[in-house]
């Protein structure tokens, strides 16, 4: 008998995105507001990042609440009821609690009693890690309908006295419903790519609050349970990996850059987005950007962007789109999707 290896061909079932949704909290924190909190300026933030304002969740508004709102929005868009969901995956680095998972709270809120539910932690790449995982479940015939959600309350893990990070992040959520499709031509996720380089875990992290460094009365003043980042190095890796991952899915899907109607990159920094698009040879008008309104909402960023691009008609049935992300870990991921 022939040996089975990782290159043994496997015919996966096609998987399509049949609905999208998103939610952002009401409260806006503008660059002018931040000028009153730390030594910064609207000019610096806009020039270095492109961000003008971000949303901040209310104290009693948790990650699961935001995730549930985006999920309901996506289910309505897809015309799918909560009972039809087989699988819920929530991507977040700001869970309601360490345990149970935020996916459990959302499953309960949705009354999606037939769904298995779990969280994924892959920072800003989380939504695409969730998409890849759902594609594996559906593509191998294990489940029919999956709900993937990315929700973040980053305002709870930002050090509001650190100007190098606090200007970058915001709160929000996005979701998508995935279902087994008829074939790739009628709309399907054509190709996916995910990658990890754990040797660079120091570049962007929340050092405290976990088992390695619990928060104690003695270290509480050090704010170790907040985001710490080496911005410059992170920037360089983001450009390299997003370009490579996008190229990989374009190639795997049998497409060229000219076939792409829209690219939806992770919304961290406008300069990163422009550098990636330029290296891929994709013109500005085919690049979706909304970070000026929300800042970097980590896993939720490309999920919110996908929903906004969908609802505002930035792509139509039959178009090829690319989503590409990058985040702490390091992690990166991309998908080529025929809508
Ligand atoms: N306002 C004013 N000045 C600021 C500032 C702020 N909010 N934040 C940093 N500065 C200062 C720095 O102190 C530094 O001053 P110095 O030269 O006197 O030391 C100067 O601006 C330049 O800092 P630097 O970090 O080199 O700026 P940069 O051009 O690299 O931009 C980031 C900083 C964070 C915007 C940029 O590195 C970045 O976006 N990196 C990637 C971040 C990211 O995407 N993270 C998420 C990945 S998912």
PDB file of N, CA, C and O and ligand atoms in Angstrom, residues 38-41 44-45 48-49 124 163-165 167-169 204 229-232 234-235 238 266 268-269 271-272 296 326-328, ligand 1:
ATOM      1  N   UNK A  38      -1.967  62.076  26.555  1.00  0.00           N
ATOM      2  CA  UNK A  38      -0.523  61.813  26.469  1.00  0.00           C
ATOM      3  C   UNK A  38       0.118  62.868  25.569  1.00  0.00           C
ATOM      4  O   UNK A  38      -0.589  63.600  24.877  1.00  0.00           O
ATOM      5  N   UNK A  39       1.466  62.898  25.566  1.00  0.00           N
ATOM      6  CA  UNK A  39       2.147  63.896  24.744  1.00  0.00           C
ATOM      7  C   UNK A  39       2.171  63.409  23.295  1.00  0.00           C
ATOM      8  O   UNK A  39       3.054  62.647  22.872  1.00  0.00           O
ATOM      9  N   UNK A  40       1.171  63.796  22.534  1.00  0.00           N
ATOM     10  CA  UNK A  40       1.093  63.401  21.128  1.00  0.00           C
ATOM     11  C   UNK A  40       0.373  64.500  20.368  1.00  0.00           C
ATOM     12  O   UNK A  40      -0.028  65.509  20.951  1.00  0.00           O
ATOM     13  N   UNK A  41       0.208  64.299  19.054  1.00  0.00           N
ATOM     14  CA  UNK A  41      -0.528  65.291  18.269  1.00  0.00           C
ATOM     15  C   UNK A  41      -1.307  64.571  17.175  1.00  0.00           C
ATOM     16  O   UNK A  41      -0.899  63.493  16.714  1.00  0.00           O
ATOM     17  N   UNK A  44       0.958  63.882  14.200  1.00  0.00           N
ATOM     18  CA  UNK A  44       1.862  62.718  14.328  1.00  0.00           C
ATOM     19  C   UNK A  44       1.080  61.430  14.085  1.00  0.00           C
ATOM     20  O   UNK A  44       1.512  60.569  13.317  1.00  0.00           O
ATOM     21  N   UNK A  45      -0.077  61.311  14.727  1.00  0.00           N
ATOM     22  CA  UNK A  45      -0.832  60.045  14.625  1.00  0.00           C
ATOM     23  C   UNK A  45      -1.292  59.818  13.184  1.00  0.00           C
ATOM     24  O   UNK A  45      -1.155  58.721  12.637  1.00  0.00           O
ATOM     25  N   UNK A  48       1.860  59.096  10.863  1.00  0.00           N
ATOM     26  CA  UNK A  48       2.557  57.815  11.097  1.00  0.00           C
ATOM     27  C   UNK A  48       1.654  56.595  10.993  1.00  0.00           C
ATOM     28  O   UNK A  48       2.136  55.487  10.817  1.00  0.00           O
ATOM     29  N   UNK A  49       0.326  56.806  11.158  1.00  0.00           N
ATOM     30  CA  UNK A  49      -0.558  55.619  11.184  1.00  0.00           C
ATOM     31  C   UNK A  49      -1.779  55.716  10.271  1.00  0.00           C
ATOM     32  O   UNK A  49      -2.324  54.696   9.871  1.00  0.00           O
ATOM     33  N   UNK A 124      -3.925  39.573  15.894  1.00  0.00           N
ATOM     34  CA  UNK A 124      -4.579  40.240  14.761  1.00  0.00           C
ATOM     35  C   UNK A 124      -4.887  39.280  13.608  1.00  0.00           C
ATOM     36  O   UNK A 124      -5.685  39.604  12.733  1.00  0.00           O
ATOM     37  N   UNK A 163       2.263  56.502  25.024  1.00  0.00           N
ATOM     38  CA  UNK A 163       1.842  57.123  23.748  1.00  0.00           C
ATOM     39  C   UNK A 163       2.201  56.286  22.528  1.00  0.00           C
ATOM     40  O   UNK A 163       1.611  56.435  21.462  1.00  0.00           O
ATOM     41  N   UNK A 164       3.224  55.412  22.688  1.00  0.00           N
ATOM     42  CA  UNK A 164       3.654  54.640  21.510  1.00  0.00           C
ATOM     43  C   UNK A 164       2.672  53.524  21.159  1.00  0.00           C
ATOM     44  O   UNK A 164       2.729  52.967  20.065  1.00  0.00           O
ATOM     45  N   UNK A 165       1.788  53.162  22.080  1.00  0.00           N
ATOM     46  CA  UNK A 165       0.788  52.128  21.760  1.00  0.00           C
ATOM     47  C   UNK A 165      -0.656  52.612  21.883  1.00  0.00           C
ATOM     48  O   UNK A 165      -1.517  52.171  21.126  1.00  0.00           O
ATOM     49  N   UNK A 167      -2.296  55.123  21.050  1.00  0.00           N
ATOM     50  CA  UNK A 167      -2.940  55.805  19.923  1.00  0.00           C
ATOM     51  C   UNK A 167      -3.384  54.819  18.839  1.00  0.00           C
ATOM     52  O   UNK A 167      -4.115  55.187  17.916  1.00  0.00           O
ATOM     53  N   UNK A 168      -2.941  53.567  18.951  1.00  0.00           N
ATOM     54  CA  UNK A 168      -3.109  52.627  17.832  1.00  0.00           C
ATOM     55  C   UNK A 168      -4.393  51.795  17.881  1.00  0.00           C
ATOM     56  O   UNK A 168      -4.901  51.387  16.833  1.00  0.00           O
ATOM     57  N   UNK A 169      -4.894  51.496  19.096  1.00  0.00           N
ATOM     58  CA  UNK A 169      -5.869  50.412  19.209  1.00  0.00           C
ATOM     59  C   UNK A 169      -7.293  50.883  19.533  1.00  0.00           C
ATOM     60  O   UNK A 169      -7.496  51.962  20.078  1.00  0.00           O
ATOM     61  N   UNK A 204       5.562  41.770  20.194  1.00  0.00           N
ATOM     62  CA  UNK A 204       4.265  42.358  20.555  1.00  0.00           C
ATOM     63  C   UNK A 204       3.587  41.383  21.503  1.00  0.00           C
ATOM     64  O   UNK A 204       3.296  40.242  21.119  1.00  0.00           O
ATOM     65  N   UNK A 229       5.033  46.738  22.780  1.00  0.00           N
ATOM     66  CA  UNK A 229       5.354  46.462  21.369  1.00  0.00           C
ATOM     67  C   UNK A 229       6.679  47.088  20.959  1.00  0.00           C
ATOM     68  O   UNK A 229       6.998  48.208  21.373  1.00  0.00           O
ATOM     69  N   UNK A 230       7.429  46.355  20.124  1.00  0.00           N
ATOM     70  CA  UNK A 230       8.594  46.955  19.443  1.00  0.00           C
ATOM     71  C   UNK A 230       8.113  47.329  18.042  1.00  0.00           C
ATOM     72  O   UNK A 230       8.129  46.509  17.112  1.00  0.00           O
ATOM     73  N   UNK A 231       7.615  48.564  17.941  1.00  0.00           N
ATOM     74  CA  UNK A 231       6.863  49.005  16.768  1.00  0.00           C
ATOM     75  C   UNK A 231       7.594  48.914  15.446  1.00  0.00           C
ATOM     76  O   UNK A 231       7.068  48.408  14.461  1.00  0.00           O
ATOM     77  N   UNK A 232       8.843  49.396  15.444  1.00  0.00           N
ATOM     78  CA  UNK A 232       9.607  49.425  14.194  1.00  0.00           C
ATOM     79  C   UNK A 232       9.829  48.051  13.589  1.00  0.00           C
ATOM     80  O   UNK A 232       9.622  47.836  12.389  1.00  0.00           O
ATOM     81  N   UNK A 234       8.156  45.299  14.322  1.00  0.00           N
ATOM     82  CA  UNK A 234       6.857  44.708  13.983  1.00  0.00           C
ATOM     83  C   UNK A 234       6.430  45.173  12.593  1.00  0.00           C
ATOM     84  O   UNK A 234       5.941  44.395  11.776  1.00  0.00           O
ATOM     85  N   UNK A 235       6.638  46.452  12.344  1.00  0.00           N
ATOM     86  CA  UNK A 235       6.284  47.060  11.058  1.00  0.00           C
ATOM     87  C   UNK A 235       6.959  46.302   9.905  1.00  0.00           C
ATOM     88  O   UNK A 235       6.304  45.905   8.928  1.00  0.00           O
ATOM     89  N   UNK A 238       5.582  42.845   9.388  1.00  0.00           N
ATOM     90  CA  UNK A 238       4.203  42.912   8.880  1.00  0.00           C
ATOM     91  C   UNK A 238       4.209  43.029   7.362  1.00  0.00           C
ATOM     92  O   UNK A 238       3.502  42.296   6.655  1.00  0.00           O
ATOM     93  N   UNK A 266      -5.108  43.717   6.944  1.00  0.00           N
ATOM     94  CA  UNK A 266      -5.234  44.034   8.372  1.00  0.00           C
ATOM     95  C   UNK A 266      -5.082  45.542   8.554  1.00  0.00           C
ATOM     96  O   UNK A 266      -4.198  46.169   7.968  1.00  0.00           O
ATOM     97  N   UNK A 268      -3.837  47.999  10.593  1.00  0.00           N
ATOM     98  CA  UNK A 268      -2.967  48.391  11.711  1.00  0.00           C
ATOM     99  C   UNK A 268      -2.350  49.764  11.470  1.00  0.00           C
ATOM    100  O   UNK A 268      -2.284  50.585  12.380  1.00  0.00           O
ATOM    101  N   UNK A 269      -1.917  49.992  10.244  1.00  0.00           N
ATOM    102  CA  UNK A 269      -1.174  51.213   9.940  1.00  0.00           C
ATOM    103  C   UNK A 269      -1.257  51.437   8.428  1.00  0.00           C
ATOM    104  O   UNK A 269      -0.967  50.526   7.643  1.00  0.00           O
ATOM    105  N   UNK A 271       0.602  53.041   6.494  1.00  0.00           N
ATOM    106  CA  UNK A 271       1.895  52.899   5.803  1.00  0.00           C
ATOM    107  C   UNK A 271       2.209  51.427   5.518  1.00  0.00           C
ATOM    108  O   UNK A 271       2.790  51.104   4.488  1.00  0.00           O
ATOM    109  N   UNK A 272       1.797  50.545   6.444  1.00  0.00           N
ATOM    110  CA  UNK A 272       1.990  49.104   6.202  1.00  0.00           C
ATOM    111  C   UNK A 272       1.120  48.687   5.020  1.00  0.00           C
ATOM    112  O   UNK A 272       1.555  47.994   4.097  1.00  0.00           O
ATOM    113  N   UNK A 296      -6.625  50.037  15.126  1.00  0.00           N
ATOM    114  CA  UNK A 296      -6.362  48.605  15.018  1.00  0.00           C
ATOM    115  C   UNK A 296      -7.224  47.876  16.055  1.00  0.00           C
ATOM    116  O   UNK A 296      -7.009  48.024  17.254  1.00  0.00           O
ATOM    117  N   UNK A 326      -1.887  40.041   9.828  1.00  0.00           N
ATOM    118  CA  UNK A 326      -0.596  39.868  10.474  1.00  0.00           C
ATOM    119  C   UNK A 326      -0.759  40.229  11.939  1.00  0.00           C
ATOM    120  O   UNK A 326      -1.491  41.169  12.261  1.00  0.00           O
ATOM    121  N   UNK A 327      -0.100  39.512  12.836  1.00  0.00           N
ATOM    122  CA  UNK A 327      -0.265  39.865  14.242  1.00  0.00           C
ATOM    123  C   UNK A 327       0.789  39.276  15.154  1.00  0.00           C
ATOM    124  O   UNK A 327       1.750  38.628  14.710  1.00  0.00           O
ATOM    125  N   UNK A 328       0.578  39.502  16.450  1.00  0.00           N
ATOM    126  CA  UNK A 328       1.504  39.024  17.474  1.00  0.00           C
ATOM    127  C   UNK A 328       1.646  37.517  17.366  1.00  0.00           C
ATOM    128  O   UNK A 328       0.740  36.807  16.934  1.00  0.00           O
TER     129      UNK A 328
HETATM  130  N1  LIG B   1       3.042  60.791  19.443  1.00  0.00           N
HETATM  131  C1  LIG B   1       4.159  61.482  19.250  1.00  0.00           C
HETATM  132  N2  LIG B   1       5.376  60.912  19.182  1.00  0.00           N
HETATM  133  C2  LIG B   1       5.427  59.575  19.331  1.00  0.00           C
HETATM  134  C3  LIG B   1       4.308  58.795  19.551  1.00  0.00           C
HETATM  135  C4  LIG B   1       3.070  59.448  19.623  1.00  0.00           C
HETATM  136  N3  LIG B   1       1.908  58.793  19.816  1.00  0.00           N
HETATM  137  N4  LIG B   1       4.686  57.511  19.657  1.00  0.00           N
HETATM  138  C5  LIG B   1       6.017  57.472  19.508  1.00  0.00           C
HETATM  139  N5  LIG B   1       6.475  58.734  19.318  1.00  0.00           N
HETATM  140  C6  LIG B   1       7.852  59.162  19.104  1.00  0.00           C
HETATM  141  C7  LIG B   1       8.856  58.213  19.651  1.00  0.00           C
HETATM  142  O1  LIG B   1       9.079  58.424  21.025  1.00  0.00           O
HETATM  143  C8  LIG B   1      10.079  58.543  18.833  1.00  0.00           C
HETATM  144  O2  LIG B   1      10.669  59.689  19.358  1.00  0.00           O
HETATM  145  P1  LIG B   1      12.269  59.816  19.448  1.00  0.00           P
HETATM  146  O3  LIG B   1      12.748  59.747  18.026  1.00  0.00           O
HETATM  147  O4  LIG B   1      12.463  61.131  20.110  1.00  0.00           O
HETATM  148  O5  LIG B   1      12.725  58.640  20.258  1.00  0.00           O
HETATM  149  C9  LIG B   1       9.497  58.931  17.466  1.00  0.00           C
HETATM  150  O6  LIG B   1       8.111  59.229  17.714  1.00  0.00           O
HETATM  151  C10 LIG B   1       9.605  57.839  16.426  1.00  0.00           C
HETATM  152  O7  LIG B   1       9.161  56.627  17.011  1.00  0.00           O
HETATM  153  P2  LIG B   1       9.108  55.311  16.180  1.00  0.00           P
HETATM  154  O8  LIG B   1       8.624  54.207  17.049  1.00  0.00           O
HETATM  155  O9  LIG B   1      10.395  55.112  15.431  1.00  0.00           O
HETATM  156  O10 LIG B   1       7.983  55.716  15.107  1.00  0.00           O
HETATM  157  P3  LIG B   1       7.486  54.904  13.859  1.00  0.00           P
HETATM  158  O11 LIG B   1       7.572  55.749  12.666  1.00  0.00           O
HETATM  159  O12 LIG B   1       8.071  53.525  13.819  1.00  0.00           O
HETATM  160  O13 LIG B   1       5.947  54.743  14.188  1.00  0.00           O
HETATM  161  C11 LIG B   1       4.433  53.085  14.984  1.00  0.00           C
HETATM  162  C12 LIG B   1       5.556  54.071  15.344  1.00  0.00           C
HETATM  163  C13 LIG B   1       4.040  52.359  16.234  1.00  0.00           C
HETATM  164  C14 LIG B   1       3.279  53.901  14.439  1.00  0.00           C
HETATM  165  C15 LIG B   1       4.960  52.121  13.897  1.00  0.00           C
HETATM  166  O14 LIG B   1       6.198  51.574  14.293  1.00  0.00           O
HETATM  167  C16 LIG B   1       4.014  50.997  13.636  1.00  0.00           C
HETATM  168  O15 LIG B   1       2.901  51.211  13.207  1.00  0.00           O
HETATM  169  N6  LIG B   1       4.474  49.763  13.834  1.00  0.00           N
HETATM  170  C17 LIG B   1       3.664  48.595  13.606  1.00  0.00           C
HETATM  171  C18 LIG B   1       2.671  48.522  14.683  1.00  0.00           C
HETATM  172  C19 LIG B   1       1.633  47.510  14.395  1.00  0.00           C
HETATM  173  O16 LIG B   1       1.144  47.449  13.313  1.00  0.00           O
HETATM  174  N7  LIG B   1       1.323  46.740  15.394  1.00  0.00           N
HETATM  175  C20 LIG B   1       0.297  45.806  15.301  1.00  0.00           C
HETATM  176  C21 LIG B   1       0.688  44.688  14.459  1.00  0.00           C
HETATM  177  S1  LIG B   1      -0.670  43.679  14.305  1.00  0.00           S
END
